[in-house]
Amino acid sequence: QSFDRHIPIGAMIETPSAAILIGQLADEVDFFSVGTNDLVQFLLAADRIPGEMASAYEPLHPAVVQVLATLATVARSKGKPISLCGEIASDPVFINLLIGLGFRSFSISPGRLLEIKYAIRSTDLQGGERMARRVLSLSSTRDVKGHVQDDWNRRRPVASPELDPAT
């Protein structure tokens, strides 16, 4: 059976073990995609289903942010494209931080396209990098969430009263 030996082969980074071994995996693949939903769940031993363990599922936990920063840095140093998918990639609140960490490709929910497009267009690279450095220095989830949310509150679109049907 013949096949095209030049078809790019990638790896999903969805587990802590894959995240730890990204440097070695980079020698075997052409690109990476980070599955943030599973990665957050497994990094924090959390459950995404509502219940007792669901409260541990926190995408802005400092450990998650540090792992994402490491993944983007290693992929860049190895010359491998890396994309991000999952709920984090579809949330405009996270985009400035993610760009600052080094992500440039996002797989998003179609219904969030306009919000994400706005979030990307309202981000400047240097500002995102400053934010990432600041967030990486924080040690509590509460502080990370506050910093990221404050940034989005300054950049988010403001509805015009004349366009708002509720007024």
mmCIF file of C-alpha atoms in Angstrom:
data_model
loop_
_atom_site.group_PDB
_atom_site.id
_atom_site.type_symbol
_atom_site.label_atom_id
_atom_site.label_comp_id
_atom_site.label_asym_id
_atom_site.label_seq_id
_atom_site.Cartn_x
_atom_site.Cartn_y
_atom_site.Cartn_z
ATOM 1 C CA GLN A 1 0.000 0.000 0.000
ATOM 2 C CA SER A 2 1.452 3.380 -0.951
ATOM 3 C CA PHE A 3 1.062 6.518 1.158
ATOM 4 C CA ASP A 4 2.367 10.053 1.262
ATOM 5 C CA ARG A 5 5.341 10.094 3.631
ATOM 6 C CA HIS A 6 5.086 13.892 3.805
ATOM 7 C CA ILE A 7 1.703 14.024 5.536
ATOM 8 C CA PRO A 8 2.312 16.008 8.738
ATOM 9 C CA ILE A 9 2.002 14.003 11.928
ATOM 10 C CA GLY A 10 1.021 15.755 15.132
ATOM 11 C CA ALA A 11 0.571 14.994 18.791
ATOM 12 C CA MET A 12 -2.229 15.976 21.145
ATOM 13 C CA ILE A 13 -1.006 17.205 24.486
ATOM 14 C CA GLU A 14 -3.810 16.279 26.869
ATOM 15 C CA THR A 15 -2.047 14.563 29.754
ATOM 16 C CA PRO A 16 0.643 15.630 32.209
ATOM 17 C CA SER A 17 2.953 12.913 30.863
ATOM 18 C CA ALA A 18 2.685 14.267 27.311
ATOM 19 C CA ALA A 19 3.254 17.809 28.613
ATOM 20 C CA ILE A 20 6.375 16.707 30.488
ATOM 21 C CA LEU A 21 7.737 14.893 27.434
ATOM 22 C CA ILE A 22 6.958 17.584 24.845
ATOM 23 C CA GLY A 23 10.674 18.086 24.134
ATOM 24 C CA GLN A 24 11.118 14.431 23.205
ATOM 25 C CA LEU A 25 7.808 14.308 21.334
ATOM 26 C CA ALA A 26 8.923 17.298 19.266
ATOM 27 C CA ASP A 27 11.641 15.141 17.756
ATOM 28 C CA GLU A 28 8.960 12.743 16.443
ATOM 29 C CA VAL A 29 6.142 15.003 15.228
ATOM 30 C CA ASP A 30 5.539 17.968 12.955
ATOM 31 C CA PHE A 31 3.091 19.912 15.149
ATOM 32 C CA PHE A 32 1.210 19.945 18.454
ATOM 33 C CA SER A 33 -2.329 20.610 19.577
ATOM 34 C CA VAL A 34 -3.040 21.168 23.253
ATOM 35 C CA GLY A 35 -6.363 19.765 24.451
ATOM 36 C CA THR A 36 -6.937 22.072 27.392
ATOM 37 C CA ASN A 37 -10.109 20.493 28.751
ATOM 38 C CA ASP A 38 -8.438 17.160 29.489
ATOM 39 C CA LEU A 39 -5.093 18.711 30.379
ATOM 40 C CA VAL A 40 -6.639 20.945 33.063
ATOM 41 C CA GLN A 41 -8.673 18.051 34.415
ATOM 42 C CA PHE A 42 -5.682 15.719 34.682
ATOM 43 C CA LEU A 43 -3.227 18.341 35.956
ATOM 44 C CA LEU A 44 -5.536 19.287 38.808
ATOM 45 C CA ALA A 45 -7.069 15.844 39.482
ATOM 46 C CA ALA A 46 -10.424 17.529 38.901
ATOM 47 C CA ASP A 47 -13.741 16.508 37.457
ATOM 48 C CA ARG A 48 -15.491 18.555 34.775
ATOM 49 C CA ILE A 49 -18.885 17.075 35.662
ATOM 50 C CA PRO A 50 -20.747 19.162 38.247
ATOM 51 C CA GLY A 51 -20.199 17.750 41.694
ATOM 52 C CA GLU A 52 -17.748 17.670 44.544
ATOM 53 C CA MET A 53 -14.546 17.559 42.471
ATOM 54 C CA ALA A 54 -15.742 20.042 39.851
ATOM 55 C CA SER A 55 -14.615 22.943 42.018
ATOM 56 C CA ALA A 56 -11.005 21.815 41.465
ATOM 57 C CA TYR A 57 -11.349 22.353 37.683
ATOM 58 C CA GLU A 58 -9.741 25.769 37.252
ATOM 59 C CA PRO A 59 -8.163 26.747 33.915
ATOM 60 C CA LEU A 60 -6.415 29.750 35.505
ATOM 61 C CA HIS A 61 -4.709 27.756 38.245
ATOM 62 C CA PRO A 62 -1.044 28.857 38.327
ATOM 63 C CA ALA A 63 0.093 25.288 37.562
ATOM 64 C CA VAL A 64 -2.022 25.225 34.386
ATOM 65 C CA VAL A 65 -0.683 28.604 33.246
ATOM 66 C CA GLN A 66 2.907 27.485 33.892
ATOM 67 C CA VAL A 67 2.401 24.255 31.933
ATOM 68 C CA LEU A 68 0.872 26.168 29.008
ATOM 69 C CA ALA A 69 3.817 28.582 29.034
ATOM 70 C CA THR A 70 6.269 25.682 28.983
ATOM 71 C CA LEU A 71 4.453 23.955 26.122
ATOM 72 C CA ALA A 72 4.479 27.085 23.957
ATOM 73 C CA THR A 73 8.140 27.804 24.762
ATOM 74 C CA VAL A 74 9.351 24.272 24.009
ATOM 75 C CA ALA A 75 7.335 24.041 20.781
ATOM 76 C CA ARG A 76 8.756 27.380 19.619
ATOM 77 C CA SER A 77 12.320 26.372 20.559
ATOM 78 C CA LYS A 78 11.915 23.138 18.560
ATOM 79 C CA GLY A 79 10.375 24.967 15.587
ATOM 80 C CA LYS A 80 7.052 23.124 15.887
ATOM 81 C CA PRO A 81 3.662 24.820 15.438
ATOM 82 C CA ILE A 82 1.372 24.512 18.444
ATOM 83 C CA SER A 83 -2.357 25.160 18.594
ATOM 84 C CA LEU A 84 -4.759 25.321 21.478
ATOM 85 C CA CYS A 85 -8.241 23.809 21.657
ATOM 86 C CA GLY A 86 -10.844 23.416 24.360
ATOM 87 C CA GLU A 87 -12.847 25.808 26.476
ATOM 88 C CA ILE A 88 -9.851 28.048 27.169
ATOM 89 C CA ALA A 89 -9.318 28.726 23.470
ATOM 90 C CA SER A 90 -12.994 29.696 23.056
ATOM 91 C CA ASP A 91 -13.066 32.175 25.933
ATOM 92 C CA PRO A 92 -12.188 35.762 24.970
ATOM 93 C CA VAL A 93 -11.132 36.498 28.557
ATOM 94 C CA PHE A 94 -8.113 34.177 28.116
ATOM 95 C CA ILE A 95 -6.918 35.303 24.670
ATOM 96 C CA ASN A 96 -4.543 38.122 25.695
ATOM 97 C CA LEU A 97 -2.811 35.805 28.178
ATOM 98 C CA LEU A 98 -2.627 32.930 25.688
ATOM 99 C CA ILE A 99 -1.084 35.154 23.026
ATOM 100 C CA GLY A 100 1.355 36.452 25.622
ATOM 101 C CA LEU A 101 2.318 32.873 26.497
ATOM 102 C CA GLY A 102 3.133 32.203 22.835
ATOM 103 C CA PHE A 103 0.026 30.627 21.322
ATOM 104 C CA ARG A 104 -0.932 31.832 17.846
ATOM 105 C CA SER A 105 -3.433 29.210 16.684
ATOM 106 C CA PHE A 106 -6.767 28.481 18.367
ATOM 107 C CA SER A 107 -9.461 25.928 17.646
ATOM 108 C CA ILE A 108 -12.699 27.504 18.822
ATOM 109 C CA SER A 109 -16.421 26.907 18.966
ATOM 110 C CA PRO A 110 -18.073 28.459 15.888
ATOM 111 C CA GLY A 111 -20.510 30.393 18.081
ATOM 112 C CA ARG A 112 -17.608 32.209 19.760
ATOM 113 C CA LEU A 113 -15.857 33.262 16.549
ATOM 114 C CA LEU A 114 -16.787 36.943 16.651
ATOM 115 C CA GLU A 115 -15.878 37.310 20.332
ATOM 116 C CA ILE A 116 -12.517 35.606 19.810
ATOM 117 C CA LYS A 117 -11.844 37.671 16.702
ATOM 118 C CA TYR A 118 -12.499 40.828 18.721
ATOM 119 C CA ALA A 119 -10.309 39.590 21.583
ATOM 120 C CA ILE A 120 -7.428 38.863 19.202
ATOM 121 C CA ARG A 121 -7.756 42.201 17.436
ATOM 122 C CA SER A 122 -7.820 44.065 20.756
ATOM 123 C CA THR A 123 -4.595 42.386 21.888
ATOM 124 C CA ASP A 124 -1.134 43.690 21.183
ATOM 125 C CA LEU A 125 1.764 41.272 21.403
ATOM 126 C CA GLN A 126 3.874 43.300 23.848
ATOM 127 C CA GLY A 127 0.888 43.829 26.149
ATOM 128 C CA GLY A 128 0.089 40.132 26.064
ATOM 129 C CA GLU A 129 3.694 39.255 26.859
ATOM 130 C CA ARG A 130 3.697 41.711 29.792
ATOM 131 C CA MET A 131 0.494 40.152 31.056
ATOM 132 C CA ALA A 132 1.937 36.637 30.741
ATOM 133 C CA ARG A 133 5.061 37.611 32.712
ATOM 134 C CA ARG A 134 2.892 39.159 35.426
ATOM 135 C CA VAL A 135 0.507 36.188 35.605
ATOM 136 C CA LEU A 136 3.407 33.705 35.718
ATOM 137 C CA SER A 137 4.702 35.511 38.810
ATOM 138 C CA LEU A 138 1.398 35.088 40.672
ATOM 139 C CA SER A 139 0.880 32.192 43.046
ATOM 140 C CA SER A 140 -2.867 32.083 43.609
ATOM 141 C CA THR A 141 -5.713 31.232 41.287
ATOM 142 C CA ARG A 142 -7.692 34.155 42.699
ATOM 143 C CA ASP A 143 -4.929 36.612 41.753
ATOM 144 C CA VAL A 144 -4.525 35.126 38.262
ATOM 145 C CA LYS A 145 -8.277 35.227 37.634
ATOM 146 C CA GLY A 146 -8.497 38.796 38.896
ATOM 147 C CA HIS A 147 -5.636 39.988 36.702
ATOM 148 C CA VAL A 148 -6.962 38.277 33.567
ATOM 149 C CA GLN A 149 -10.545 39.444 34.185
ATOM 150 C CA ASP A 150 -9.433 43.051 34.862
ATOM 151 C CA ASP A 151 -7.544 43.041 31.565
ATOM 152 C CA TRP A 152 -10.602 41.802 29.669
ATOM 153 C CA ASN A 153 -12.875 44.325 31.402
ATOM 154 C CA ARG A 154 -10.639 47.119 30.041
ATOM 155 C CA ARG A 155 -10.677 45.704 26.487
ATOM 156 C CA ARG A 156 -14.128 44.159 26.101
ATOM 157 C CA PRO A 157 -16.592 45.698 23.667
ATOM 158 C CA VAL A 158 -19.043 48.141 25.161
ATOM 159 C CA ALA A 159 -22.609 47.966 23.892
ATOM 160 C CA SER A 160 -23.981 51.167 22.483
ATOM 161 C CA PRO A 161 -27.212 52.199 24.304
ATOM 162 C CA GLU A 162 -28.879 53.092 21.007
ATOM 163 C CA LEU A 163 -28.255 49.537 19.733
ATOM 164 C CA ASP A 164 -29.409 47.805 22.916
ATOM 165 C CA PRO A 165 -33.054 46.663 22.523
ATOM 166 C CA ALA A 166 -33.438 46.529 26.326
ATOM 167 C CA THR A 167 -33.108 50.308 26.630
#
